[in-house]
Structures are given as C-alpha cells and as structure tokens.
Coordinates of C-alpha atoms in Angstrom, one line a residue:
X1 CA -17.9 1.3 34.7
X2 CA -18.0 -0.2 31.4
X3 CA -19.4 1.7 28.3
X4 CA -22.6 1.5 27.8
X5 CA -23.2 -0.4 24.4
X6 CA -26.8 -1.1 22.2
X7 CA -24.2 -4.7 21.7
X8 CA -25.9 -7.0 23.3
X9 CA -22.4 -8.7 22.7
X10 CA -20.2 -5.8 24.7
X11 CA -18.3 -7.2 27.2
X12 CA -15.8 -4.9 29.5
X13 CA -12.8 -7.6 29.2
X14 CA -11.8 -8.9 25.9
X15 CA -9.2 -10.6 24.3
X16 CA -8.6 -8.7 21.8
X17 CA -8.7 -4.8 21.3
X18 CA -7.4 -2.9 17.7
X19 CA -6.9 -0.1 17.7
X20 CA -8.2 1.2 14.2
X21 CA -10.8 0.4 12.1
X22 CA -9.0 1.5 8.6
X23 CA -9.0 -2.0 5.8
X24 CA -6.1 -4.1 7.8
X25 CA -7.6 -3.4 11.6
X26 CA -11.5 -4.0 10.5
X27 CA -10.9 -7.3 8.2
X28 CA -9.2 -8.1 11.2
X29 CA -11.5 -7.8 14.4
X30 CA -14.7 -9.5 11.6
X31 CA -12.3 -12.5 11.0
X32 CA -11.4 -12.7 15.0
X33 CA -14.9 -12.4 15.6
X34 CA -16.7 -15.2 13.5
X35 CA -14.3 -17.2 14.8
X36 CA -15.5 -16.2 18.6
X37 CA -13.2 -13.9 19.7
X38 CA -14.3 -11.4 21.8
X39 CA -13.1 -8.1 20.3
X40 CA -13.1 -4.9 20.3
X41 CA -13.1 -2.4 17.7
X42 CA -12.2 1.3 18.0
X43 CA -11.2 4.2 15.9
X44 CA -10.8 8.0 16.8
X45 CA -12.8 9.3 14.2
X46 CA -16.1 7.5 11.8
X47 CA -17.3 5.6 8.6
X48 CA -16.7 6.8 5.7
X49 CA -13.9 8.7 4.7
X50 CA -11.6 9.7 2.9
X51 CA -8.2 8.4 3.1
X52 CA -5.7 7.0 0.1
X53 CA -3.3 3.6 -0.7
X54 CA -6.7 2.4 -2.5
X55 CA -4.6 -0.1 -5.3
X56 CA -4.5 -3.6 -5.0
X57 CA -2.6 -6.7 -6.1
X58 CA -1.5 -9.9 -7.0
X59 CA -0.3 -10.5 -3.4
X60 CA -2.6 -9.1 -2.4
X61 CA -5.5 -11.3 -3.3
X62 CA -4.7 -13.9 -3.1
X63 CA -3.7 -13.5 0.6
X64 CA -7.8 -12.2 0.6
X65 CA -8.8 -15.9 -0.9
X66 CA -6.2 -17.5 0.9
X67 CA -8.5 -15.9 4.2
X68 CA -11.0 -16.5 2.2
X69 CA -11.0 -20.6 1.8
X70 CA -8.7 -20.9 5.7
X71 CA -12.3 -19.4 7.1
X72 CA -14.8 -19.9 5.2
X73 CA -15.8 -16.0 4.4
X74 CA -17.0 -15.9 0.6
X75 CA -17.4 -12.6 0.8
X76 CA -13.4 -12.3 0.4
X77 CA -13.9 -14.5 -2.3
X78 CA -15.8 -11.8 -4.1
X79 CA -13.4 -9.0 -3.1
X80 CA -10.2 -10.9 -4.4
X81 CA -11.4 -9.9 -8.4
X82 CA -13.3 -7.4 -9.6
X83 CA -15.3 -9.4 -11.8
X84 CA -16.8 -10.8 -9.1
X85 CA -16.6 -7.8 -6.2
X86 CA -18.8 -5.4 -9.0
X87 CA -21.7 -8.4 -8.9
X88 CA -21.1 -9.7 -5.5
X89 CA -21.3 -5.9 -4.5
X90 CA -21.8 -3.1 -7.1
X91 CA -22.9 0.0 -4.2
X92 CA -19.1 -0.5 -3.2
X93 CA -16.7 1.2 -5.1
X94 CA -13.7 0.1 -7.9
X95 CA -11.5 0.5 -10.0
X96 CA -10.4 -2.3 -12.9
X97 CA -6.4 -2.5 -12.3
X98 CA -5.5 -4.9 -14.9
X99 CA -1.4 -3.9 -14.2
X100 CA 1.2 -1.4 -14.8
X101 CA 1.2 2.0 -16.6
X102 CA 4.6 4.1 -16.3
X103 CA 4.1 7.1 -18.6
X104 CA 8.3 9.6 -18.9
X105 CA 8.2 12.9 -19.3
X106 CA 10.0 16.1 -19.1
X107 CA 9.6 19.5 -17.9
X108 CA 8.1 21.9 -20.2
X109 CA 8.0 19.1 -23.4
X110 CA 5.2 17.0 -24.7
X111 CA 5.3 13.9 -24.2
X112 CA 7.4 11.7 -26.5
X113 CA 7.8 8.2 -27.2
X114 CA 7.7 6.0 -30.6
X115 CA 7.3 3.1 -32.7
X116 CA 9.3 1.3 -29.7
X117 CA 7.9 2.5 -26.8
X118 CA 10.8 4.6 -25.0
X119 CA 8.7 6.6 -22.9
X120 CA 6.0 3.7 -22.1
X121 CA 6.2 0.3 -20.4
X122 CA 3.5 -2.0 -19.1
X123 CA 3.4 -4.8 -17.2
X124 CA 0.1 -7.2 -17.3
X125 CA -0.9 -8.7 -14.0
X126 CA -4.3 -10.8 -15.9
X127 CA -5.5 -11.7 -18.8
X128 CA -8.3 -9.9 -18.4
X129 CA -11.3 -7.5 -16.5
X130 CA -12.8 -11.3 -15.2
X131 CA -10.0 -11.4 -13.0
X132 CA -8.5 -8.2 -12.4
X133 CA -7.5 -7.3 -10.0
X134 CA -8.5 -3.9 -8.5
X135 CA -8.5 -0.4 -6.9
X136 CA -10.0 0.0 -3.4
X137 CA -12.6 3.6 -3.0
X138 CA -11.8 3.6 0.9
X139 CA -14.7 5.5 1.5
X140 CA -16.8 2.5 0.8
X141 CA -15.1 0.1 1.5
X142 CA -13.4 0.6 5.2
X143 CA -16.7 1.4 6.8
X144 CA -17.9 -2.3 4.7
X145 CA -15.3 -4.1 6.9
X146 CA -16.7 -2.3 9.8
X147 CA -20.0 -3.0 9.5
X148 CA -18.9 -7.4 9.0
X149 CA -17.1 -6.8 12.1
X150 CA -19.7 -5.3 14.2
X151 CA -22.6 -7.7 12.7
X152 CA -20.1 -10.4 13.1
X153 CA -20.1 -9.7 16.8
X154 CA -17.0 -7.4 17.3
X155 CA -18.0 -3.8 19.7
X156 CA -16.7 -1.3 17.5
X157 CA -16.5 2.2 19.6
X158 CA -16.5 5.1 17.0
X159 CA -14.4 8.3 18.1
X160 CA -12.7 7.2 20.6
X161 CA -9.7 6.9 21.9
X162 CA -6.6 5.8 24.3
X163 CA -6.1 8.0 27.1
X164 CA -4.4 5.9 29.2
X165 CA -2.8 2.3 28.7
X166 CA -1.5 -0.9 31.0
X167 CA -1.0 -4.0 32.0
X168 CA -0.4 -6.3 34.5
X169 CA -1.8 -10.4 34.2
X170 CA -4.5 -7.5 30.9
X171 CA -4.6 -4.7 29.6
X172 CA -5.9 -2.4 30.7
X173 CA -7.6 1.0 28.8
X174 CA -8.6 4.2 30.1
X175 CA -11.0 5.7 26.7
X176 CA -12.4 9.7 25.9
X177 CA -15.9 8.6 23.0
X178 CA -17.5 11.8 21.8
X179 CA -21.1 11.0 21.5
X180 CA -23.4 13.1 19.6
X181 CA -21.7 15.8 20.2
X182 CA -22.4 15.7 23.8
X183 CA -19.0 16.0 25.2
X184 CA -16.7 13.1 26.0
X185 CA -17.0 9.9 28.4
X186 CA -14.3 8.0 29.7
X187 CA -14.3 4.9 30.8
X188 CA -11.6 1.8 31.3
X189 CA -11.8 -1.6 29.4
X190 CA -9.7 -4.5 29.8
X191 CA -8.4 -7.0 27.0
X192 CA -5.9 -9.7 26.9
X193 CA -4.2 -9.0 23.6
X194 CA -3.7 -4.8 21.4
X195 CA -3.5 -4.4 18.6
X196 CA -2.1 -1.4 17.3
X197 CA -3.6 -1.0 13.8
X198 CA -4.1 2.9 13.7
X199 CA -0.9 3.6 10.9
X200 CA 2.1 5.5 10.4
X201 CA 0.2 7.9 14.1
X202 CA 1.3 4.7 16.2
X203 CA -1.8 5.8 18.6
X204 CA -0.1 3.5 21.1
X205 CA 3.9 4.5 20.7
X206 CA 3.5 7.0 24.3
X207 CA 2.6 3.2 26.7
X208 CA 4.5 0.3 23.9
X209 CA 8.5 0.3 24.1
X210 CA 8.3 1.1 20.9
X211 CA 10.7 3.7 19.1
X212 CA 10.1 5.9 15.5
X213 CA 13.2 4.3 13.6
X214 CA 12.0 6.5 10.5
X215 CA 16.1 6.9 10.5
X216 CA 16.4 3.7 9.1
X217 CA 14.2 4.7 5.8
X218 CA 16.2 6.0 2.5
X219 CA 13.0 7.4 0.8
X220 CA 12.1 10.4 1.2
X221 CA 8.4 11.0 -0.3
X222 CA 5.7 13.5 0.5
X223 CA 2.4 13.8 -1.7
X224 CA -0.2 16.3 -3.0
X225 CA -3.5 14.8 -4.1
X226 CA -7.5 14.1 -3.9
X227 CA -9.6 12.5 -5.8
X228 CA -11.0 14.5 -9.1
X229 CA -13.8 13.4 -11.6
X230 CA -14.1 14.3 -15.5
X231 CA -9.7 12.7 -15.3
X232 CA -9.0 12.0 -19.5
X233 CA -8.2 9.1 -20.3
X234 CA -4.8 8.4 -20.5
X235 CA -5.0 5.9 -24.2
X236 CA -7.0 8.8 -25.7
X237 CA -4.7 11.2 -25.0
X238 CA -1.8 9.1 -26.3
X239 CA -4.1 8.7 -29.2
X240 CA -4.5 12.3 -30.2
X241 CA -0.8 13.4 -29.7
X242 CA -0.3 10.6 -32.2
X243 CA 1.0 8.3 -31.3
X244 CA -0.1 4.0 -30.7
X245 CA -1.6 2.3 -28.1
X246 CA -2.4 -1.4 -30.4
X247 CA 0.8 -2.8 -28.6
X248 CA -0.9 -2.7 -25.5
X249 CA -1.1 -5.3 -23.5
X250 CA -3.9 -3.8 -22.3
X251 CA -6.1 -0.6 -21.5
X252 CA -3.6 1.7 -19.8
X253 CA -5.9 4.0 -17.9
X254 CA -7.0 0.5 -15.7
X255 CA -3.5 0.0 -14.3
X256 CA -1.6 1.2 -11.1
X257 CA -0.6 5.0 -13.6
X258 CA 2.3 6.3 -13.0
X259 CA 3.9 9.5 -14.7
X260 CA 7.2 9.9 -14.5
X261 CA 8.9 13.1 -13.8
X262 CA 11.9 15.4 -12.4
X263 CA 9.3 16.5 -9.2
X264 CA 9.2 11.9 -9.1
X265 CA 5.7 10.8 -10.1
X266 CA 2.1 10.9 -10.9
X267 CA -0.8 8.4 -9.8
X268 CA -4.0 8.1 -11.6
X269 CA -6.1 4.7 -10.5
X270 CA -9.3 5.5 -11.6
X271 CA -12.9 4.0 -10.2
X272 CA -15.7 3.6 -11.5
X273 CA -18.6 6.5 -11.6
X274 CA -16.6 9.2 -12.9
X275 CA -13.5 9.4 -10.0
X276 CA -10.2 9.4 -9.3
X277 CA -7.5 9.7 -7.5
X278 CA -4.5 11.3 -8.9
X279 CA -1.9 12.6 -6.3
X280 CA 1.6 14.2 -6.8
X281 CA 5.1 11.7 -5.3
X282 CA 7.6 14.4 -4.5
X283 CA 10.9 13.0 -3.5
X284 CA 12.9 14.7 -1.6
X285 CA 15.8 13.1 -1.1
X286 CA 19.3 15.1 -0.8
X287 CA 20.8 12.6 -2.8
X288 CA 17.8 12.1 -5.1
X289 CA 15.1 14.4 -5.6
X290 CA 14.6 17.7 -7.3
X291 CA 12.5 19.6 -4.5
X292 CA 12.4 21.0 -0.8
X293 CA 9.9 21.5 2.2
X294 CA 10.6 25.1 2.4
X295 CA 9.6 25.5 -1.2
X296 CA 6.8 22.7 -0.6
X297 CA 5.6 24.0 2.7
X298 CA 5.6 28.1 0.7
X299 CA 3.4 27.2 -1.2
X300 CA -0.6 26.8 -1.0
X301 CA -1.3 23.2 -1.8
X302 CA -4.2 24.4 -4.9
X303 CA -1.4 26.8 -6.0
X304 CA 1.7 23.6 -6.5
X305 CA -1.2 21.0 -8.4
X306 CA -2.1 24.4 -11.1
X307 CA 2.6 25.0 -10.8
X308 CA 3.7 21.1 -11.2
X309 CA 0.4 20.9 -14.0
X310 CA 1.6 23.9 -15.7
X311 CA 5.0 22.9 -16.2
X312 CA 4.4 19.3 -18.0
X313 CA 2.0 20.1 -20.6
X314 CA 0.2 16.5 -21.1
X315 CA -0.5 16.6 -17.5
X316 CA -1.8 19.6 -18.4
X317 CA -4.4 18.3 -20.8
X318 CA -5.3 15.0 -18.6
X319 CA -6.4 17.1 -15.5
X320 CA -7.5 20.8 -17.4
X321 CA -11.0 19.5 -17.2
X322 CA -11.2 17.6 -13.8
X323 CA -12.8 19.3 -10.9
X324 CA -12.3 17.7 -6.7
X325 CA -14.7 15.0 -5.1
X326 CA -12.8 14.5 -1.7
X327 CA -11.8 15.2 0.6
X328 CA -14.1 18.8 0.8
X329 CA -11.1 20.7 2.5
X330 CA -9.0 20.3 -1.4
X331 CA -5.8 19.0 -2.6
X332 CA -4.1 17.9 0.1
X333 CA 0.2 18.4 0.5
X334 CA 1.6 15.7 3.6
X335 CA 4.6 15.8 5.3
X336 CA 7.4 13.5 5.0
X337 CA 5.1 10.1 4.4
X338 CA 7.5 7.1 5.9
X339 CA 6.7 6.0 8.8
X340 CA 8.8 3.8 11.0
X341 CA 8.2 1.7 14.0
X342 CA 10.4 -0.7 15.7
X343 CA 10.0 -4.0 17.4
X344 CA 6.9 -4.7 15.3
X345 CA 5.2 -6.3 18.2
X346 CA 5.8 -7.7 21.7
X347 CA 3.9 -9.2 25.5
X348 CA 0.8 -8.8 24.5
X349 CA 0.6 -6.6 21.5
X350 CA 1.7 -6.1 17.7
X351 CA 1.6 -3.1 15.6
X352 CA -0.4 -3.9 11.9
X353 CA 3.2 -3.1 9.2
X354 CA 1.0 -0.8 8.1
X355 CA 1.4 1.0 11.3
X356 CA 4.9 -0.7 11.6
X357 CA 5.9 1.0 8.7
X358 CA 5.0 2.4 5.5
X359 CA 7.6 2.9 2.4
X360 CA 6.0 5.0 -0.6
X361 CA 2.8 4.1 -3.1
X362 CA 5.9 3.8 -5.9
X363 CA 5.1 -0.1 -6.1
X364 CA 1.3 -0.6 -4.6
X365 CA 2.8 -3.2 -1.2
X366 CA 0.3 -0.7 1.2
X367 CA -2.4 -3.4 0.7
X368 CA -0.7 -6.1 0.5
X369 CA 1.5 -6.1 3.1
X370 CA -1.4 -5.4 5.8
X371 CA -2.8 -8.4 4.6
X372 CA -0.5 -10.7 4.9
X373 CA -0.2 -9.0 8.1
X374 CA -3.8 -9.7 9.6
X375 CA -3.7 -12.8 8.3
X376 CA -0.1 -13.6 10.1
X377 CA -2.1 -11.8 13.2
X378 CA -5.2 -14.0 13.9
X379 CA -3.0 -16.9 13.6
X380 CA -1.4 -16.4 16.4
X381 CA -4.4 -14.7 18.1
X382 CA -6.7 -17.5 17.5
X383 CA -3.8 -20.3 18.6
X384 CA -5.9 -22.5 21.1
X385 CA -3.3 -22.5 23.1
X386 CA 0.5 -20.6 23.3
X387 CA 2.6 -20.5 25.7
X388 CA 5.6 -17.1 27.2
X389 CA 8.8 -18.8 25.6
X390 CA 6.0 -19.2 21.9
X391 CA 4.8 -16.2 22.7
X392 CA 8.4 -14.8 23.2
X393 CA 9.5 -16.8 20.0
X394 CA 6.4 -15.6 17.8
X395 CA 6.7 -11.8 18.4
X396 CA 10.4 -11.9 17.4
X397 CA 10.0 -14.4 14.3
X398 CA 7.4 -11.4 13.4
X399 CA 9.3 -8.1 14.1
X400 CA 11.9 -9.3 12.1
X401 CA 9.9 -10.2 8.8
X402 CA 8.6 -7.2 9.0
X403 CA 10.8 -5.2 9.3
X404 CA 13.4 -7.1 6.5
X405 CA 9.6 -6.6 4.2
X406 CA 9.8 -2.6 5.0
X407 CA 13.5 -2.6 4.3
X408 CA 13.3 -4.1 0.7
X409 CA 9.6 -2.3 0.3
X410 CA 12.7 0.6 1.2
X411 CA 15.3 -0.1 -1.6
X412 CA 13.4 -1.1 -3.7
X413 CA 10.8 2.3 -3.9
X414 CA 14.6 4.2 -3.4
X415 CA 16.3 1.8 -6.6
X416 CA 13.6 4.2 -8.7
X417 CA 13.1 7.0 -7.5
X418 CA 17.2 7.7 -7.8
X419 CA 17.1 6.0 -11.2
X420 CA 14.0 8.2 -12.6
X421 CA 15.7 10.6 -15.0
X422 CA 16.4 8.1 -17.7
X423 CA 13.7 5.8 -18.3
X424 CA 16.0 3.3 -19.5
X425 CA 17.5 2.8 -16.0
X426 CA 14.2 3.0 -14.3
X427 CA 12.9 0.8 -16.1
X428 CA 16.1 -1.1 -15.2
X429 CA 15.4 -0.6 -11.7
X430 CA 12.1 -1.1 -11.8
X431 CA 12.8 -5.2 -12.9
X432 CA 13.8 -6.4 -9.7
X433 CA 10.5 -5.1 -7.9
X434 CA 8.1 -7.5 -10.7
X435 CA 11.4 -9.9 -10.1
X436 CA 10.1 -10.2 -7.1
X437 CA 7.0 -9.9 -6.5
X438 CA 6.6 -12.3 -9.0
X439 CA 8.4 -14.8 -7.8
X440 CA 7.3 -14.3 -4.1
X441 CA 3.9 -15.1 -6.1
X442 CA 5.1 -18.6 -7.2
X443 CA 6.3 -19.6 -3.5
X444 CA 3.6 -17.8 -2.1
X445 CA 1.3 -20.6 -4.3
X446 CA 2.9 -24.1 -3.4
X447 CA 1.5 -23.8 0.9
X448 CA -0.5 -22.6 3.0
X449 CA 0.4 -19.6 5.2
X450 CA 2.3 -21.6 8.0
X451 CA 5.3 -21.9 5.3
X452 CA 5.1 -18.2 3.3
X453 CA 8.5 -16.5 2.4
X454 CA 8.4 -13.0 3.6
X455 CA 6.8 -10.6 1.1
X456 CA 9.5 -9.6 -1.6
X457 CA 12.3 -12.5 -0.6
X458 CA 13.0 -10.0 1.9
X459 CA 13.8 -13.4 3.7
X460 CA 16.0 -15.4 0.9
X461 CA 19.5 -13.9 0.8
X462 CA 20.7 -14.5 -2.8
X463 CA 17.8 -11.8 -3.7
X464 CA 19.1 -8.9 -1.6
X465 CA 22.9 -9.1 -2.0
X466 CA 21.2 -8.8 -5.6
X467 CA 18.6 -6.1 -4.5
X468 CA 22.0 -4.4 -2.9
X469 CA 25.0 -4.4 -5.0
X470 CA 21.9 -2.7 -7.5
X471 CA 21.1 -0.3 -5.5
X472 CA 24.9 0.5 -4.2
X473 CA 25.5 0.8 -8.6
X474 CA 23.1 2.9 -8.8
X475 CA 23.8 5.3 -6.1
X476 CA 28.4 4.9 -7.4
X477 CA 26.5 6.6 -10.8
X478 CA 24.6 8.8 -9.5
X479 CA 27.3 10.5 -7.0
X480 CA 29.7 10.2 -10.2
X481 CA 32.0 8.3 -8.6
X482 CA 31.8 4.7 -10.8
X483 CA 29.0 6.2 -13.9
X484 CA 28.0 3.2 -16.0
X485 CA 25.6 3.8 -19.1
X486 CA 22.5 2.6 -19.2
X487 CA 22.5 0.3 -21.3
X488 CA 25.1 -1.5 -19.4
X489 CA 22.9 -1.3 -15.9
X490 CA 20.5 -2.4 -17.7
X491 CA 22.8 -5.5 -18.5
X492 CA 23.7 -6.2 -15.6
X493 CA 19.9 -5.4 -14.0
X494 CA 19.0 -8.6 -16.7
X495 CA 21.8 -10.5 -15.1
X496 CA 22.2 -10.3 -12.1
X497 CA 18.4 -11.2 -10.9
X498 CA 18.6 -14.3 -14.1
X499 CA 17.7 -16.9 -11.7
X500 CA 14.8 -14.8 -10.2
X501 CA 12.8 -14.4 -13.2
X502 CA 10.7 -16.3 -13.6
X503 CA 7.6 -14.1 -15.9
X504 CA 10.2 -12.9 -18.7
X505 CA 11.4 -10.2 -17.8
X506 CA 13.9 -7.8 -18.7
X507 CA 13.4 -9.0 -22.0
X508 CA 14.2 -7.0 -25.6
X509 CA 11.9 -7.9 -27.2
X510 CA 9.2 -7.3 -25.8
X511 CA 9.8 -3.5 -26.3
X512 CA 8.8 -2.5 -22.3
X513 CA 5.5 -4.1 -23.0
X514 CA 4.9 -6.9 -21.0
X515 CA 1.3 -8.6 -21.1
X516 CA 1.1 -11.1 -18.3
X517 CA 3.2 -11.8 -15.5
X518 CA 1.2 -13.2 -11.8
X519 CA 1.4 -16.3 -11.2
X520 CA -1.1 -19.1 -11.7
X521 CA -3.2 -20.1 -8.7

C-alpha cells in the first residue's frame, strides 16, 4: 500500500521522483509541480538543517532570473539580487556579496601589504549593494524552497530512505519512513523519471549504472568549518594594522573572502544578524599540499581550529571573539570533499551536477552549477514527448557537458592551490577563473537556455587549450623541471587569456583592485 499523506495531491505513481530536498532538488520539484507534473520529493533528513555551500555568483543569479522569466516565478527574480531578497524575504537569512576578496598570510607573521596591494586582490562583481549577489543561509533557503515545492503540489516526504530500487516500464522504489519516532514505515511508489539530488553521497549509486570516478579529480582538499557569531571585520582590522582601504572597490567583508595560507585558505562569508560561515580548506594533494590526512585525523577538530588560529596572528585577531552558532555538534572536519560519479544521466534518470561531482568552494561554483543543472533538467522533463532515441541523445549530451564542466572547475581550482605560495603567481591563476566566468556570462546573456554554452567555457576548445597549457606550466615549475619567475608566469597568463579577457583582467594599472567585471543583464 502507498504511504498515507495529508497532501490531497498524493498519488502512488509520479511523473518524477527527486531524491534530496536541498536547494537544487527542492527548486526542481517546485518548478515541475508548478507546471502540473506529479512530483515526489524525498529526503533522509528534515528541514531546517545546517549546510554549507552558501556563496552565489552572477552566473547563479542570472540563471534564477532566466527561470523566473521562463516559468513565471517572481519569487526567483527577487532572490537573484541582495536588495530585492532583503525587501521581499526579510526572514530568509542572507548576506551581501559584492565580489571576491583575497588576502595573503605567512605563518607566524603579521598580515602585510602595501600601497600597491601586493598582499591583496579584490574583484568586484556588481555596482552596489542593491544589485549585489548573495550568501545563502542554507538552513533557511533550503527549507523555504522545499515548502514552496509542497505548496505547488509536490509530495514531500522527509526522514525517508530508499531501501530498494528497480525499473520495468517505471521506477519502483521501496521506501522506509520514520514518523514521530514510532519506528520505520515501509511502502513503495512508482515514478517515470528519477533525479538524484542527494549530493556527493549519490544515494542511488547502489542501483543506478554509475561509477565512482573520483580518481579523475586532481584537487584534494578537506574542510574545517562552522557558523559563528561575533566575527571581527577584516576591513577594520586592515585599518588597525595601519593599511588604507580607500582603494578597495567595495567593502572587502561583503564578499567571498579568501585568506590564503600555507595549508590552503580560509573562507569567510558574512550574513546578516551577526552570523558568519568560516572554514579552513586544507590542501592534501601530494604535490601542492603541506598537510597530511594523518596529521588532520589525529587532531580533535576544535584543537585543530585553535592551532590554526595560533599560527596566523591576523586571523586570530579576526576570530578572537567568535562563538560557534551551528552545528550543535561543534566544529566539523570533513573527509576529502571531492566527489565524482559517471555517467550523469541514462534511461529514465539523471544526476544533478551537485551529485555528479563536487570540487572545492574556492571559486564559489557550487550554487551556479547546480542551478544550471536544474535549468537543463527542467527543460528535459517538461518536454511534451521524447522518443527513446532523443532521450538517449539528451542523456549523453548532458553527461558530456557536466563532465567537462567538472573537469574545468577541477583544473582551475587545483591551479590555484598549486600556485598559492606566491601571491603574484596565485593572482595570475585566479585570473583564469575570472576570464572564464566573465566570458561565459556575456555569452549566456545572448541566447535562450537551449543555446547556453558550457559553464566556464568547458566545451570551448581554444579555452581548454589555454587552461591546459597554463596548468602544465605551473606543474612544471612546481616540480622544478621548468622554473619560471612569477612575473614571467604573469605575462604568460596575460597573453594567453587575451582573447577571453572581456573584463580588463591582468591590468597592472589596476593594482589588483578590479572595480566591475560582471556582464550587464
């Protein structure tokens, strides 16, 4: 018998079953249900819940605006800018993101920069707070999106796991739901199409014809993180240290703030209401890393946190009064965060990009990539009819593009890890990401979703050649086989990205202060 539900729209057979009620799965369920599809949204957990992966970008917000226009969803338009988010949804936690800021630290030394900003890099993405991008308090936005899916008619079942999965003319899912702590209740449902939005866990992996292909990833990193209150303002600390911030194109705390250190980097994302997401990323790659897994696993996370702050006095100053807010279990230390599964789609099923793979938070690619996947899957699942041949061709094309995008993100991230020990070399490496994303933004604005280029130009052969060549040069320098100076590397990057440099990057006269890079709407 099917599971009983108070939702009058419940049916034991669905057009689409989505596993995972994070923001990607919930948004997809909401759009499909609003368009009249019978949708079941399953999650093993329960909202609200702590999550990281919080920093949006112009690409993510452009995608929200396209979805809002395509499916008459003004709520998504409001969420696409900081100003309208705050006006429309004041109770949904959010932070103002004007761009990306980077600061370089040396162990046991005070923070140091100069009038040329040699210890800094700021890249603005928008002109003011009203049009700014956003940091998402995931506990709020994930729960809200899930509720919108429910209100649109999707059946939402939390605290539910899949115990078996098979396919004949439809998918048959055996489910186990925990209700009111009374023990599990077993039942089954059927669905025409299956979407795995569970993230790197890939809950469908025991049954779908997918393989764990994490060995394809070159980035190898781990995270130490929590949410805090009473985090100090880096802008004020800069002044306290005797450095002027008058050249900064925006308040560097209203950013995806990166503090680059020997071990990797620290992120700082500030939300409203005295809340911040703070986390260390440790580079564990055998070539570029200076931290071993044994070293990390042998230390209590709280002790590891304290030891890292003690090593970097400026970070200690910023976080000296910080208090943990979430999760209730305290500071979290992840295992290796990279995940990758392939293929990404097949006969009657697909993985959201967040399930197909995850690289690293360095370039804030996660939200944007997931939203692009939602856009692509929505188009596929709202087609009035689809022959077997057309469905197969779509699955192969989707797999190729998502796989290429994950490979591109991996290369761009690992390049920065490899070069982070020298600010000039790291800054040049970051320019590849900004060249790719600003070129993508301008191309994506020119046409409908069906003609969108691959994220970060991942299918552009000329761009792929540029990235591959620069990555090889960085590896050769790191290994000692072909050493070049940081200035020479900077010049090589400037020349090679020239055809894709639509935002005035690599400009010596900017002194690492870039005032506006995003494409106009």
